[in-house]
């Protein structure tokens, strides 16, 4: 007696959510380090940043801002990967109906599907990233000489600006309006649309290249390796715009410095030179490998489960 397809799909979604949650928990400490390096002051290199955060905030400092991404990762992954696979399937079916269609449309299909997934990622992910970065940066020690003030939480004995994700959302909506929840959306578009092209396309080609022709589907090792490499490539190349996004979204915790993407790029370059746009590139690449490997494992297992269910229910 077979398992009901609906129950099987629910179980697979639960497993994918668990893998997504695990990837957030594993990757968040490095994400905090990356954010502090990109938008913070006087953290030095990666090792110095890790030591500073641990000394000032203990191990819990590395997990600040994690609750909101953790709560939303299942919806986010399902939407982004679902849009990518469905868009790719739709485009493939459209090409198959065309006379004289050939496999040469594969790359263009992947490119368009990746771009659509990137746009969806921005729509869902901008508020999540904003809350995460605000919570990560509210205890960041600013130089009085640079900004003309010191953090309220450290100098005046007051509590932190935000008491948690719910308070952070309420404060942003109250002071900046609903549009404030999408601060940095332009930089995120410039990061995620090309970023997802360099995420899905390398994965598909690497996975096909690693998987032996005799296999009916990708192996666990192939998915893990191709997903990890694709994640490292995507996050590494996205670092310059990730720096701009982090600075725009961290802006506003204590004061507003930047008027937009171009102003942030201009001010950052004038004060710190070209190297500022590569802050955190090593952390991004290292963090991208295990997180993306876990994401693609969940994605492939879910696809396989759906195909099995479809085969069982089809007459």
PDB file of C-alpha atoms in Angstrom:
ATOM      1  CA  UNK A   1       0.000   0.000   0.000  1.00  0.00           C
ATOM      2  CA  UNK A   2       1.565   3.325  -1.111  1.00  0.00           C
ATOM      3  CA  UNK A   3       1.850   6.554   0.829  1.00  0.00           C
ATOM      4  CA  UNK A   4      -0.718   9.233  -0.009  1.00  0.00           C
ATOM      5  CA  UNK A   5       0.908  11.765  -2.406  1.00  0.00           C
ATOM      6  CA  UNK A   6      -0.288  14.746  -0.341  1.00  0.00           C
ATOM      7  CA  UNK A   7       1.238  13.309   2.841  1.00  0.00           C
ATOM      8  CA  UNK A   8       4.455  12.535   0.981  1.00  0.00           C
ATOM      9  CA  UNK A   9       4.666  16.094  -0.364  1.00  0.00           C
ATOM     10  CA  UNK A  10       4.075  17.537   3.102  1.00  0.00           C
ATOM     11  CA  UNK A  11       6.808  15.338   4.564  1.00  0.00           C
ATOM     12  CA  UNK A  12       9.218  16.410   1.818  1.00  0.00           C
ATOM     13  CA  UNK A  13       8.399  20.091   2.427  1.00  0.00           C
ATOM     14  CA  UNK A  14       9.030  19.543   6.135  1.00  0.00           C
ATOM     15  CA  UNK A  15      12.415  17.962   5.378  1.00  0.00           C
ATOM     16  CA  UNK A  16      13.313  20.852   3.058  1.00  0.00           C
ATOM     17  CA  UNK A  17      12.334  23.348   5.762  1.00  0.00           C
ATOM     18  CA  UNK A  18      14.538  21.492   8.253  1.00  0.00           C
ATOM     19  CA  UNK A  19      17.501  21.609   5.850  1.00  0.00           C
ATOM     20  CA  UNK A  20      16.879  25.325   5.253  1.00  0.00           C
ATOM     21  CA  UNK A  21      16.737  25.987   9.002  1.00  0.00           C
ATOM     22  CA  UNK A  22      19.952  24.017   9.521  1.00  0.00           C
ATOM     23  CA  UNK A  23      21.690  26.048   6.801  1.00  0.00           C
ATOM     24  CA  UNK A  24      20.601  29.307   8.481  1.00  0.00           C
ATOM     25  CA  UNK A  25      21.859  28.193  11.895  1.00  0.00           C
ATOM     26  CA  UNK A  26      25.198  27.016  10.483  1.00  0.00           C
ATOM     27  CA  UNK A  27      25.701  30.040   8.236  1.00  0.00           C
ATOM     28  CA  UNK A  28      24.443  32.872  10.458  1.00  0.00           C
ATOM     29  CA  UNK A  29      27.604  33.365  12.563  1.00  0.00           C
ATOM     30  CA  UNK A  30      29.630  33.926   9.379  1.00  0.00           C
ATOM     31  CA  UNK A  31      26.847  36.148   8.041  1.00  0.00           C
ATOM     32  CA  UNK A  32      27.172  38.324  11.147  1.00  0.00           C
ATOM     33  CA  UNK A  33      30.933  38.548  10.632  1.00  0.00           C
ATOM     34  CA  UNK A  34      30.402  39.424   6.970  1.00  0.00           C
ATOM     35  CA  UNK A  35      27.875  42.151   7.815  1.00  0.00           C
ATOM     36  CA  UNK A  36      30.138  43.691  10.473  1.00  0.00           C
ATOM     37  CA  UNK A  37      33.076  43.702   8.032  1.00  0.00           C
ATOM     38  CA  UNK A  38      31.019  45.327   5.288  1.00  0.00           C
ATOM     39  CA  UNK A  39      29.014  47.902   7.236  1.00  0.00           C
ATOM     40  CA  UNK A  40      30.949  48.214  10.499  1.00  0.00           C
ATOM     41  CA  UNK A  41      33.863  50.311  11.681  1.00  0.00           C
ATOM     42  CA  UNK A  42      37.299  49.212  12.906  1.00  0.00           C
ATOM     43  CA  UNK A  43      36.832  45.454  12.655  1.00  0.00           C
ATOM     44  CA  UNK A  44      39.985  44.842  10.621  1.00  0.00           C
ATOM     45  CA  UNK A  45      40.199  41.449   8.954  1.00  0.00           C
ATOM     46  CA  UNK A  46      37.986  38.384   9.413  1.00  0.00           C
ATOM     47  CA  UNK A  47      39.878  36.908  12.385  1.00  0.00           C
ATOM     48  CA  UNK A  48      40.016  40.279  14.133  1.00  0.00           C
ATOM     49  CA  UNK A  49      36.273  40.722  13.593  1.00  0.00           C
ATOM     50  CA  UNK A  50      35.519  37.290  15.078  1.00  0.00           C
ATOM     51  CA  UNK A  51      37.651  38.060  18.134  1.00  0.00           C
ATOM     52  CA  UNK A  52      36.063  41.494  18.601  1.00  0.00           C
ATOM     53  CA  UNK A  53      32.499  40.205  18.392  1.00  0.00           C
ATOM     54  CA  UNK A  54      33.243  37.343  20.786  1.00  0.00           C
ATOM     55  CA  UNK A  55      35.059  39.586  23.285  1.00  0.00           C
ATOM     56  CA  UNK A  56      32.349  42.259  23.367  1.00  0.00           C
ATOM     57  CA  UNK A  57      29.194  40.200  22.890  1.00  0.00           C
ATOM     58  CA  UNK A  58      30.158  36.564  23.663  1.00  0.00           C
ATOM     59  CA  UNK A  59      29.104  33.709  21.391  1.00  0.00           C
ATOM     60  CA  UNK A  60      25.519  35.006  21.331  1.00  0.00           C
ATOM     61  CA  UNK A  61      26.709  38.040  19.354  1.00  0.00           C
ATOM     62  CA  UNK A  62      27.179  35.830  16.299  1.00  0.00           C
ATOM     63  CA  UNK A  63      23.504  34.828  16.337  1.00  0.00           C
ATOM     64  CA  UNK A  64      21.944  38.294  16.535  1.00  0.00           C
ATOM     65  CA  UNK A  65      19.174  38.793  13.989  1.00  0.00           C
ATOM     66  CA  UNK A  66      18.806  35.079  13.247  1.00  0.00           C
ATOM     67  CA  UNK A  67      15.178  34.569  14.341  1.00  0.00           C
ATOM     68  CA  UNK A  68      13.500  36.325  11.401  1.00  0.00           C
ATOM     69  CA  UNK A  69      15.513  34.528   8.652  1.00  0.00           C
ATOM     70  CA  UNK A  70      14.992  31.251  10.528  1.00  0.00           C
ATOM     71  CA  UNK A  71      11.227  31.742  10.642  1.00  0.00           C
ATOM     72  CA  UNK A  72      10.957  32.687   6.955  1.00  0.00           C
ATOM     73  CA  UNK A  73      13.515  30.380   5.298  1.00  0.00           C
ATOM     74  CA  UNK A  74      10.984  27.650   4.394  1.00  0.00           C
ATOM     75  CA  UNK A  75       8.666  30.087   2.582  1.00  0.00           C
ATOM     76  CA  UNK A  76      11.603  31.877   0.954  1.00  0.00           C
ATOM     77  CA  UNK A  77      13.265  28.720  -0.380  1.00  0.00           C
ATOM     78  CA  UNK A  78       9.990  27.197  -1.561  1.00  0.00           C
ATOM     79  CA  UNK A  79       9.098  30.371  -3.467  1.00  0.00           C
ATOM     80  CA  UNK A  80      12.514  30.986  -5.071  1.00  0.00           C
ATOM     81  CA  UNK A  81      13.269  27.383  -6.039  1.00  0.00           C
ATOM     82  CA  UNK A  82       9.632  26.785  -7.023  1.00  0.00           C
ATOM     83  CA  UNK A  83       9.565  29.837  -9.308  1.00  0.00           C
ATOM     84  CA  UNK A  84      12.877  28.802 -10.886  1.00  0.00           C
ATOM     85  CA  UNK A  85      11.827  25.205 -11.617  1.00  0.00           C
ATOM     86  CA  UNK A  86       8.320  26.145 -12.828  1.00  0.00           C
ATOM     87  CA  UNK A  87       9.606  28.956 -15.051  1.00  0.00           C
ATOM     88  CA  UNK A  88      12.224  26.632 -16.524  1.00  0.00           C
ATOM     89  CA  UNK A  89       9.585  23.943 -17.105  1.00  0.00           C
ATOM     90  CA  UNK A  90       7.219  26.438 -18.747  1.00  0.00           C
ATOM     91  CA  UNK A  91       9.938  27.732 -21.076  1.00  0.00           C
ATOM     92  CA  UNK A  92      11.043  24.197 -21.982  1.00  0.00           C
ATOM     93  CA  UNK A  93       7.465  23.190 -22.842  1.00  0.00           C
ATOM     94  CA  UNK A  94       7.096  26.345 -24.934  1.00  0.00           C
ATOM     95  CA  UNK A  95      10.265  25.533 -26.905  1.00  0.00           C
ATOM     96  CA  UNK A  96       9.155  21.937 -27.441  1.00  0.00           C
ATOM     97  CA  UNK A  97       6.023  23.175 -29.219  1.00  0.00           C
ATOM     98  CA  UNK A  98       8.045  25.337 -31.589  1.00  0.00           C
ATOM     99  CA  UNK A  99       8.925  23.832 -34.999  1.00  0.00           C
ATOM    100  CA  UNK A 100      12.619  23.076 -35.366  1.00  0.00           C
ATOM    101  CA  UNK A 101      13.251  23.535 -31.638  1.00  0.00           C
ATOM    102  CA  UNK A 102      16.698  22.486 -30.471  1.00  0.00           C
ATOM    103  CA  UNK A 103      18.495  22.107 -27.129  1.00  0.00           C
ATOM    104  CA  UNK A 104      20.303  25.404 -27.807  1.00  0.00           C
ATOM    105  CA  UNK A 105      17.505  27.196 -25.955  1.00  0.00           C
ATOM    106  CA  UNK A 106      18.545  25.559 -22.688  1.00  0.00           C
ATOM    107  CA  UNK A 107      20.961  28.289 -21.584  1.00  0.00           C
ATOM    108  CA  UNK A 108      18.517  31.080 -22.401  1.00  0.00           C
ATOM    109  CA  UNK A 109      15.804  29.222 -20.469  1.00  0.00           C
ATOM    110  CA  UNK A 110      18.100  28.883 -17.459  1.00  0.00           C
ATOM    111  CA  UNK A 111      19.072  32.553 -17.687  1.00  0.00           C
ATOM    112  CA  UNK A 112      15.489  33.797 -17.796  1.00  0.00           C
ATOM    113  CA  UNK A 113      14.313  31.408 -15.064  1.00  0.00           C
ATOM    114  CA  UNK A 114      17.225  32.519 -12.847  1.00  0.00           C
ATOM    115  CA  UNK A 115      16.408  36.201 -13.392  1.00  0.00           C
ATOM    116  CA  UNK A 116      12.737  35.666 -12.493  1.00  0.00           C
ATOM    117  CA  UNK A 117      13.802  33.768  -9.359  1.00  0.00           C
ATOM    118  CA  UNK A 118      16.126  36.671  -8.491  1.00  0.00           C
ATOM    119  CA  UNK A 119      13.281  39.191  -8.722  1.00  0.00           C
ATOM    120  CA  UNK A 120      11.095  37.005  -6.480  1.00  0.00           C
ATOM    121  CA  UNK A 121      14.014  36.698  -4.060  1.00  0.00           C
ATOM    122  CA  UNK A 122      14.244  40.487  -3.802  1.00  0.00           C
ATOM    123  CA  UNK A 123      10.521  40.869  -3.167  1.00  0.00           C
ATOM    124  CA  UNK A 124      10.533  38.338  -0.345  1.00  0.00           C
ATOM    125  CA  UNK A 125      14.058  38.765   0.976  1.00  0.00           C
ATOM    126  CA  UNK A 126      14.531  42.548   1.264  1.00  0.00           C
ATOM    127  CA  UNK A 127      12.461  42.988   4.472  1.00  0.00           C
ATOM    128  CA  UNK A 128      14.036  39.843   5.979  1.00  0.00           C
ATOM    129  CA  UNK A 129      17.563  41.059   5.222  1.00  0.00           C
ATOM    130  CA  UNK A 130      16.747  44.547   6.509  1.00  0.00           C
ATOM    131  CA  UNK A 131      15.546  43.281   9.901  1.00  0.00           C
ATOM    132  CA  UNK A 132      18.473  40.866  10.160  1.00  0.00           C
ATOM    133  CA  UNK A 133      21.072  43.538   9.418  1.00  0.00           C
ATOM    134  CA  UNK A 134      19.476  46.130  11.716  1.00  0.00           C
ATOM    135  CA  UNK A 135      19.588  43.652  14.609  1.00  0.00           C
ATOM    136  CA  UNK A 136      23.139  42.573  13.746  1.00  0.00           C
ATOM    137  CA  UNK A 137      24.401  46.162  13.608  1.00  0.00           C
ATOM    138  CA  UNK A 138      22.650  47.897  16.506  1.00  0.00           C
ATOM    139  CA  UNK A 139      25.470  47.068  18.940  1.00  0.00           C
ATOM    140  CA  UNK A 140      28.228  47.857  16.448  1.00  0.00           C
ATOM    141  CA  UNK A 141      30.664  50.334  18.069  1.00  0.00           C
ATOM    142  CA  UNK A 142      30.825  53.497  15.980  1.00  0.00           C
ATOM    143  CA  UNK A 143      33.750  55.904  16.182  1.00  0.00           C
ATOM    144  CA  UNK A 144      32.765  59.226  17.703  1.00  0.00           C
ATOM    145  CA  UNK A 145      35.264  60.967  15.454  1.00  0.00           C
ATOM    146  CA  UNK A 146      33.733  59.487  12.305  1.00  0.00           C
ATOM    147  CA  UNK A 147      30.036  59.799  13.071  1.00  0.00           C
ATOM    148  CA  UNK A 148      29.874  62.454  15.753  1.00  0.00           C
ATOM    149  CA  UNK A 149      28.074  60.226  18.229  1.00  0.00           C
ATOM    150  CA  UNK A 150      28.384  57.034  20.202  1.00  0.00           C
ATOM    151  CA  UNK A 151      25.920  54.149  20.410  1.00  0.00           C
ATOM    152  CA  UNK A 152      23.058  54.878  22.755  1.00  0.00           C
ATOM    153  CA  UNK A 153      23.123  51.373  24.173  1.00  0.00           C
ATOM    154  CA  UNK A 154      26.755  51.713  25.221  1.00  0.00           C
ATOM    155  CA  UNK A 155      27.098  55.325  26.296  1.00  0.00           C
ATOM    156  CA  UNK A 156      23.777  56.326  27.826  1.00  0.00           C
ATOM    157  CA  UNK A 157      22.893  53.073  29.566  1.00  0.00           C
ATOM    158  CA  UNK A 158      19.757  52.743  27.469  1.00  0.00           C
ATOM    159  CA  UNK A 159      18.489  49.470  26.020  1.00  0.00           C
ATOM    160  CA  UNK A 160      19.306  48.629  22.390  1.00  0.00           C
ATOM    161  CA  UNK A 161      17.419  50.483  19.666  1.00  0.00           C
ATOM    162  CA  UNK A 162      15.417  47.362  18.793  1.00  0.00           C
ATOM    163  CA  UNK A 163      14.200  44.811  21.340  1.00  0.00           C
ATOM    164  CA  UNK A 164      13.737  42.082  18.734  1.00  0.00           C
ATOM    165  CA  UNK A 165      12.438  41.504  15.185  1.00  0.00           C
ATOM    166  CA  UNK A 166       8.830  42.510  15.960  1.00  0.00           C
ATOM    167  CA  UNK A 167       9.936  45.740  17.643  1.00  0.00           C
ATOM    168  CA  UNK A 168      12.345  46.382  14.772  1.00  0.00           C
ATOM    169  CA  UNK A 169       9.548  46.044  12.203  1.00  0.00           C
ATOM    170  CA  UNK A 170       7.229  48.288  14.237  1.00  0.00           C
ATOM    171  CA  UNK A 171       9.927  50.936  14.679  1.00  0.00           C
ATOM    172  CA  UNK A 172      10.836  50.999  10.969  1.00  0.00           C
ATOM    173  CA  UNK A 173       7.182  51.208   9.866  1.00  0.00           C
ATOM    174  CA  UNK A 174       6.501  53.958  12.431  1.00  0.00           C
ATOM    175  CA  UNK A 175       9.551  56.080  11.561  1.00  0.00           C
ATOM    176  CA  UNK A 176      10.059  55.323   7.860  1.00  0.00           C
ATOM    177  CA  UNK A 177       6.702  54.024   6.665  1.00  0.00           C
ATOM    178  CA  UNK A 178       6.065  50.774   4.793  1.00  0.00           C
ATOM    179  CA  UNK A 179       8.567  51.853   2.137  1.00  0.00           C
ATOM    180  CA  UNK A 180      11.232  51.710   4.845  1.00  0.00           C
ATOM    181  CA  UNK A 181      10.905  47.917   4.877  1.00  0.00           C
ATOM    182  CA  UNK A 182      12.344  47.940   1.351  1.00  0.00           C
ATOM    183  CA  UNK A 183      15.379  50.091   2.046  1.00  0.00           C
ATOM    184  CA  UNK A 184      18.214  48.858  -0.151  1.00  0.00           C
ATOM    185  CA  UNK A 185      15.887  47.164  -2.655  1.00  0.00           C
ATOM    186  CA  UNK A 186      17.769  48.665  -5.619  1.00  0.00           C
ATOM    187  CA  UNK A 187      21.095  47.273  -4.417  1.00  0.00           C
ATOM    188  CA  UNK A 188      19.454  43.925  -3.704  1.00  0.00           C
ATOM    189  CA  UNK A 189      18.078  43.784  -7.271  1.00  0.00           C
ATOM    190  CA  UNK A 190      21.557  44.482  -8.636  1.00  0.00           C
ATOM    191  CA  UNK A 191      22.941  41.758  -6.364  1.00  0.00           C
ATOM    192  CA  UNK A 192      20.315  39.013  -6.655  1.00  0.00           C
ATOM    193  CA  UNK A 193      19.304  39.057 -10.326  1.00  0.00           C
ATOM    194  CA  UNK A 194      22.848  38.445 -11.662  1.00  0.00           C
ATOM    195  CA  UNK A 195      23.630  36.529  -8.469  1.00  0.00           C
ATOM    196  CA  UNK A 196      20.943  33.927  -9.097  1.00  0.00           C
ATOM    197  CA  UNK A 197      22.100  33.574 -12.714  1.00  0.00           C
ATOM    198  CA  UNK A 198      25.530  32.673 -11.319  1.00  0.00           C
ATOM    199  CA  UNK A 199      23.814  30.400  -8.796  1.00  0.00           C
ATOM    200  CA  UNK A 200      21.483  28.216 -10.858  1.00  0.00           C
ATOM    201  CA  UNK A 201      23.379  28.086 -14.167  1.00  0.00           C
ATOM    202  CA  UNK A 202      26.719  26.830 -12.746  1.00  0.00           C
ATOM    203  CA  UNK A 203      24.775  24.355 -10.592  1.00  0.00           C
ATOM    204  CA  UNK A 204      22.884  22.854 -13.537  1.00  0.00           C
ATOM    205  CA  UNK A 205      25.964  22.530 -15.746  1.00  0.00           C
ATOM    206  CA  UNK A 206      28.247  21.252 -12.965  1.00  0.00           C
ATOM    207  CA  UNK A 207      25.618  18.763 -11.841  1.00  0.00           C
ATOM    208  CA  UNK A 208      25.173  17.453 -15.399  1.00  0.00           C
ATOM    209  CA  UNK A 209      28.941  17.271 -15.873  1.00  0.00           C
ATOM    210  CA  UNK A 210      29.599  15.385 -12.613  1.00  0.00           C
ATOM    211  CA  UNK A 211      26.667  12.957 -12.921  1.00  0.00           C
ATOM    212  CA  UNK A 212      27.531   9.867 -15.036  1.00  0.00           C
ATOM    213  CA  UNK A 213      25.436   9.412 -18.170  1.00  0.00           C
ATOM    214  CA  UNK A 214      24.242   5.991 -16.989  1.00  0.00           C
ATOM    215  CA  UNK A 215      22.556   7.513 -13.895  1.00  0.00           C
ATOM    216  CA  UNK A 216      18.864   8.365 -14.115  1.00  0.00           C
ATOM    217  CA  UNK A 217      19.244  11.211 -11.630  1.00  0.00           C
ATOM    218  CA  UNK A 218      21.905  13.245  -9.821  1.00  0.00           C
ATOM    219  CA  UNK A 219      23.773  11.553  -6.996  1.00  0.00           C
ATOM    220  CA  UNK A 220      24.001  12.927  -3.460  1.00  0.00           C
ATOM    221  CA  UNK A 221      27.690  13.742  -3.954  1.00  0.00           C
ATOM    222  CA  UNK A 222      27.078  15.495  -7.287  1.00  0.00           C
ATOM    223  CA  UNK A 223      24.311  17.680  -5.863  1.00  0.00           C
ATOM    224  CA  UNK A 224      26.369  18.553  -2.786  1.00  0.00           C
ATOM    225  CA  UNK A 225      29.485  19.461  -4.781  1.00  0.00           C
ATOM    226  CA  UNK A 226      27.729  21.305  -7.608  1.00  0.00           C
ATOM    227  CA  UNK A 227      25.499  23.196  -5.163  1.00  0.00           C
ATOM    228  CA  UNK A 228      28.406  24.178  -2.944  1.00  0.00           C
ATOM    229  CA  UNK A 229      30.586  25.388  -5.827  1.00  0.00           C
ATOM    230  CA  UNK A 230      27.663  27.307  -7.354  1.00  0.00           C
ATOM    231  CA  UNK A 231      27.012  28.980  -3.992  1.00  0.00           C
ATOM    232  CA  UNK A 232      30.660  29.972  -3.573  1.00  0.00           C
ATOM    233  CA  UNK A 233      30.750  31.425  -7.105  1.00  0.00           C
ATOM    234  CA  UNK A 234      27.477  33.299  -6.684  1.00  0.00           C
ATOM    235  CA  UNK A 235      28.231  34.788  -3.274  1.00  0.00           C
ATOM    236  CA  UNK A 236      31.828  35.619  -4.168  1.00  0.00           C
ATOM    237  CA  UNK A 237      30.885  37.558  -7.305  1.00  0.00           C
ATOM    238  CA  UNK A 238      27.944  39.262  -5.551  1.00  0.00           C
ATOM    239  CA  UNK A 239      30.168  40.724  -2.810  1.00  0.00           C
ATOM    240  CA  UNK A 240      30.608  44.284  -4.254  1.00  0.00           C
ATOM    241  CA  UNK A 241      26.860  44.897  -4.424  1.00  0.00           C
ATOM    242  CA  UNK A 242      26.371  42.980  -1.172  1.00  0.00           C
ATOM    243  CA  UNK A 243      28.611  45.561   0.524  1.00  0.00           C
ATOM    244  CA  UNK A 244      26.444  48.389  -0.833  1.00  0.00           C
ATOM    245  CA  UNK A 245      23.237  46.607   0.236  1.00  0.00           C
ATOM    246  CA  UNK A 246      24.559  45.953   3.747  1.00  0.00           C
ATOM    247  CA  UNK A 247      25.568  49.596   4.182  1.00  0.00           C
ATOM    248  CA  UNK A 248      22.250  50.926   2.925  1.00  0.00           C
ATOM    249  CA  UNK A 249      20.243  48.615   5.171  1.00  0.00           C
ATOM    250  CA  UNK A 250      22.431  49.203   8.243  1.00  0.00           C
ATOM    251  CA  UNK A 251      22.066  52.927   7.601  1.00  0.00           C
ATOM    252  CA  UNK A 252      19.340  54.252   9.870  1.00  0.00           C
ATOM    253  CA  UNK A 253      20.123  52.386  13.074  1.00  0.00           C
ATOM    254  CA  UNK A 254      21.626  55.586  14.511  1.00  0.00           C
ATOM    255  CA  UNK A 255      21.637  58.072  11.615  1.00  0.00           C
ATOM    256  CA  UNK A 256      21.169  58.259   7.862  1.00  0.00           C
ATOM    257  CA  UNK A 257      24.348  58.673   5.789  1.00  0.00           C
ATOM    258  CA  UNK A 258      23.365  57.529   2.305  1.00  0.00           C
ATOM    259  CA  UNK A 259      20.766  58.893  -0.132  1.00  0.00           C
ATOM    260  CA  UNK A 260      20.739  55.835  -2.364  1.00  0.00           C
ATOM    261  CA  UNK A 261      22.801  53.226  -4.200  1.00  0.00           C
ATOM    262  CA  UNK A 262      24.965  55.655  -6.185  1.00  0.00           C
ATOM    263  CA  UNK A 263      25.567  57.889  -3.168  1.00  0.00           C
ATOM    264  CA  UNK A 264      26.597  54.873  -1.081  1.00  0.00           C
ATOM    265  CA  UNK A 265      28.996  53.695  -3.798  1.00  0.00           C
ATOM    266  CA  UNK A 266      30.436  57.211  -4.156  1.00  0.00           C
ATOM    267  CA  UNK A 267      30.918  57.842  -0.416  1.00  0.00           C
ATOM    268  CA  UNK A 268      32.362  54.378   0.196  1.00  0.00           C
ATOM    269  CA  UNK A 269      34.838  54.711  -2.684  1.00  0.00           C
ATOM    270  CA  UNK A 270      35.937  58.226  -1.715  1.00  0.00           C
ATOM    271  CA  UNK A 271      36.593  57.265   1.912  1.00  0.00           C
ATOM    272  CA  UNK A 272      37.959  53.737   1.585  1.00  0.00           C
ATOM    273  CA  UNK A 273      38.911  53.131  -2.032  1.00  0.00           C
ATOM    274  CA  UNK A 274      38.064  50.252  -4.368  1.00  0.00           C
ATOM    275  CA  UNK A 275      38.986  47.556  -1.837  1.00  0.00           C
ATOM    276  CA  UNK A 276      35.938  48.395   0.282  1.00  0.00           C
ATOM    277  CA  UNK A 277      33.693  46.637  -2.247  1.00  0.00           C
ATOM    278  CA  UNK A 278      35.456  43.334  -1.618  1.00  0.00           C
ATOM    279  CA  UNK A 279      35.050  43.294   2.145  1.00  0.00           C
ATOM    280  CA  UNK A 280      33.831  39.934   3.333  1.00  0.00           C
ATOM    281  CA  UNK A 281      34.446  38.177   0.000  1.00  0.00           C
ATOM    282  CA  UNK A 282      36.257  35.262   1.672  1.00  0.00           C
ATOM    283  CA  UNK A 283      33.528  34.871   4.287  1.00  0.00           C
ATOM    284  CA  UNK A 284      30.859  35.046   1.570  1.00  0.00           C
ATOM    285  CA  UNK A 285      32.492  32.314  -0.500  1.00  0.00           C
ATOM    286  CA  UNK A 286      33.202  30.035   2.490  1.00  0.00           C
ATOM    287  CA  UNK A 287      29.698  30.517   3.892  1.00  0.00           C
ATOM    288  CA  UNK A 288      28.110  30.080   0.471  1.00  0.00           C
ATOM    289  CA  UNK A 289      29.410  26.540  -0.034  1.00  0.00           C
ATOM    290  CA  UNK A 290      27.704  24.625   2.828  1.00  0.00           C
ATOM    291  CA  UNK A 291      24.550  26.757   2.762  1.00  0.00           C
ATOM    292  CA  UNK A 292      24.005  26.296  -0.967  1.00  0.00           C
ATOM    293  CA  UNK A 293      24.897  22.601  -0.840  1.00  0.00           C
ATOM    294  CA  UNK A 294      22.151  22.105   1.774  1.00  0.00           C
ATOM    295  CA  UNK A 295      19.666  24.184  -0.252  1.00  0.00           C
ATOM    296  CA  UNK A 296      20.200  22.205  -3.443  1.00  0.00           C
ATOM    297  CA  UNK A 297      20.039  18.872  -1.624  1.00  0.00           C
ATOM    298  CA  UNK A 298      16.611  19.852  -0.311  1.00  0.00           C
ATOM    299  CA  UNK A 299      15.593  21.089  -3.763  1.00  0.00           C
ATOM    300  CA  UNK A 300      16.627  17.914  -5.600  1.00  0.00           C
ATOM    301  CA  UNK A 301      15.093  15.573  -3.014  1.00  0.00           C
ATOM    302  CA  UNK A 302      11.817  17.501  -3.210  1.00  0.00           C
ATOM    303  CA  UNK A 303      11.817  17.298  -7.015  1.00  0.00           C
ATOM    304  CA  UNK A 304      12.453  13.552  -6.885  1.00  0.00           C
ATOM    305  CA  UNK A 305       9.615  13.069  -4.397  1.00  0.00           C
ATOM    306  CA  UNK A 306       7.203  15.089  -6.562  1.00  0.00           C
ATOM    307  CA  UNK A 307       8.172  13.057  -9.643  1.00  0.00           C
ATOM    308  CA  UNK A 308       7.624   9.790  -7.755  1.00  0.00           C
ATOM    309  CA  UNK A 309       4.221  10.975  -6.543  1.00  0.00           C
ATOM    310  CA  UNK A 310       3.301  12.044 -10.076  1.00  0.00           C
ATOM    311  CA  UNK A 311       4.322   8.637 -11.442  1.00  0.00           C
ATOM    312  CA  UNK A 312       2.222   6.869  -8.783  1.00  0.00           C
ATOM    313  CA  UNK A 313      -0.908   8.971  -9.383  1.00  0.00           C
ATOM    314  CA  UNK A 314      -0.644   9.042 -13.196  1.00  0.00           C
ATOM    315  CA  UNK A 315      -2.830   6.413 -14.933  1.00  0.00           C
TER     316      UNK A 315
END
